[in-house]
CSV table of C-alpha atoms in Angstrom, one decimal:
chain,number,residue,atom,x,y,z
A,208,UNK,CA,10.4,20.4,13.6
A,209,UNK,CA,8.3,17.4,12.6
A,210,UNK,CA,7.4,15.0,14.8
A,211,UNK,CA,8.3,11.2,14.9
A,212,UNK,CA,4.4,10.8,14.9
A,213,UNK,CA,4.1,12.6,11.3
A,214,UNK,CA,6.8,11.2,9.8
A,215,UNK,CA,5.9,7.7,10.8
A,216,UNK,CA,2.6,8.0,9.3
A,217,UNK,CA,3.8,9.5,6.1
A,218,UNK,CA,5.9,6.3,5.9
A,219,UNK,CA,3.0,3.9,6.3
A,220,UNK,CA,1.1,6.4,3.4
A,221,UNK,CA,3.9,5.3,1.4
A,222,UNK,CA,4.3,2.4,1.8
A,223,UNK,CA,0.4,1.8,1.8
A,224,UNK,CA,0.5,3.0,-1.8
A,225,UNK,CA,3.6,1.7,-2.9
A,226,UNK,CA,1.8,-2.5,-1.9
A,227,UNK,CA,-1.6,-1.2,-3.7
A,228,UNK,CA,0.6,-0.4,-6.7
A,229,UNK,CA,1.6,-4.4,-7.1
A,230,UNK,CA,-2.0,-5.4,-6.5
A,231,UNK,CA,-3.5,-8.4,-9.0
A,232,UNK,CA,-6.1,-6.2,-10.3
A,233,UNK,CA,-5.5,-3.7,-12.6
A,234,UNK,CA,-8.0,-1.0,-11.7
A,235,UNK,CA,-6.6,-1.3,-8.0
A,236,UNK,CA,-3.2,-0.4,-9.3
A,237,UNK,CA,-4.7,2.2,-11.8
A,238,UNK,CA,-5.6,4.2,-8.4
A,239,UNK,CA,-2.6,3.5,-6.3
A,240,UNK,CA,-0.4,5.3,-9.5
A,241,UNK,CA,-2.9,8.3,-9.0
A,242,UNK,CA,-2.7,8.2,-5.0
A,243,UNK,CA,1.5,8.2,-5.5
A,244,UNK,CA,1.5,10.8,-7.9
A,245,UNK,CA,-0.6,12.8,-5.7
A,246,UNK,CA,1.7,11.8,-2.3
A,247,UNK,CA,4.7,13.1,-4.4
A,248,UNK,CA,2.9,15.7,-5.1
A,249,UNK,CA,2.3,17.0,-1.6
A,250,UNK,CA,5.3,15.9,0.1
A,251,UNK,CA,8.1,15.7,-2.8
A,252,UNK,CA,10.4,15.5,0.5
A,253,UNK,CA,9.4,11.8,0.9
A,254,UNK,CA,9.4,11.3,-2.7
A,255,UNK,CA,13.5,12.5,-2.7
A,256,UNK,CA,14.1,10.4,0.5
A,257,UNK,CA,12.4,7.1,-0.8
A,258,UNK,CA,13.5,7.5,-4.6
A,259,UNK,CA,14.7,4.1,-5.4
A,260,UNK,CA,11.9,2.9,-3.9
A,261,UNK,CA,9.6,4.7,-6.4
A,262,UNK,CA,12.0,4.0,-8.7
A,263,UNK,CA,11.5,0.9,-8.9
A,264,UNK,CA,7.7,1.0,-8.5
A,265,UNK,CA,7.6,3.3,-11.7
A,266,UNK,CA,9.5,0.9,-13.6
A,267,UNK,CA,7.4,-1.8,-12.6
A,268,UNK,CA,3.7,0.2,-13.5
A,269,UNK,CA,5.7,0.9,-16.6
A,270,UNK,CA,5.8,-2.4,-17.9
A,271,UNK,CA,2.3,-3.5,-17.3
A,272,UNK,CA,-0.6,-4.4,-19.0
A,273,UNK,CA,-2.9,-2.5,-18.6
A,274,UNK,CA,-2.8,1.0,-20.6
A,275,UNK,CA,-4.1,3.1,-17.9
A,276,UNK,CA,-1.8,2.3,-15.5
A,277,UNK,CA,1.1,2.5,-17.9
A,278,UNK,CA,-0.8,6.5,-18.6
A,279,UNK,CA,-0.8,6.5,-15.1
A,280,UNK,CA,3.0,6.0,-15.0
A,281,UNK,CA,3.9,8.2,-17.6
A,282,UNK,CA,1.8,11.3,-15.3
A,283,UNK,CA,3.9,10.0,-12.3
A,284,UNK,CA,6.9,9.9,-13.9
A,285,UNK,CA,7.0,13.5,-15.1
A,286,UNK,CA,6.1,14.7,-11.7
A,287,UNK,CA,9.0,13.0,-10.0
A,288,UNK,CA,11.4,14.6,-12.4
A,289,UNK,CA,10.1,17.5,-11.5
A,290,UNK,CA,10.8,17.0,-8.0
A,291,UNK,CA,14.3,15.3,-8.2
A,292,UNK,CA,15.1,18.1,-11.2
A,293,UNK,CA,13.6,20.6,-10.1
């Protein structure tokens, strides 16, 4: 069993990533889509627990203006179908 120890700092991860990903500048939030992508990558466990979360976070990085991050969101969003899909 995990414990509490790990799973509390998974959280913080998280939710470290998921603040940088609504950051003012766009080259901050171009690297916080690649560090989530890469956290649902390793632990797609917290990615299936916290899915409205990153959800809502994709549908946000979706709409912005920068290209990259948008191309960022597109990579993200194909990994977290694979995940939830399987």
């Amino acid at each position: 069993a995990e414990s509490p120890d790990v799973s509390e700092c998974r959280d913080l991860i998280l939710a470290s990533v998921v603040h940088a990903c609504q950051d003012h500048s766009q080259r901050v939030r171009y690297y916080a889509t690649e560090s989530l992508f890469n956290v649902v990558k390793v632990m797609p466990a917290l990615a299936v627990q916290h899915f409205f979360i990153l959800f809502e976070i994709l549908r946000s990085l979706y709409a912005d203006v920068d290209v990259d991050v948008r191309s960022g969101a597109e990579l993200l969003d194909k990994k977290l179908k694979e995940v939830i899909v399987g």
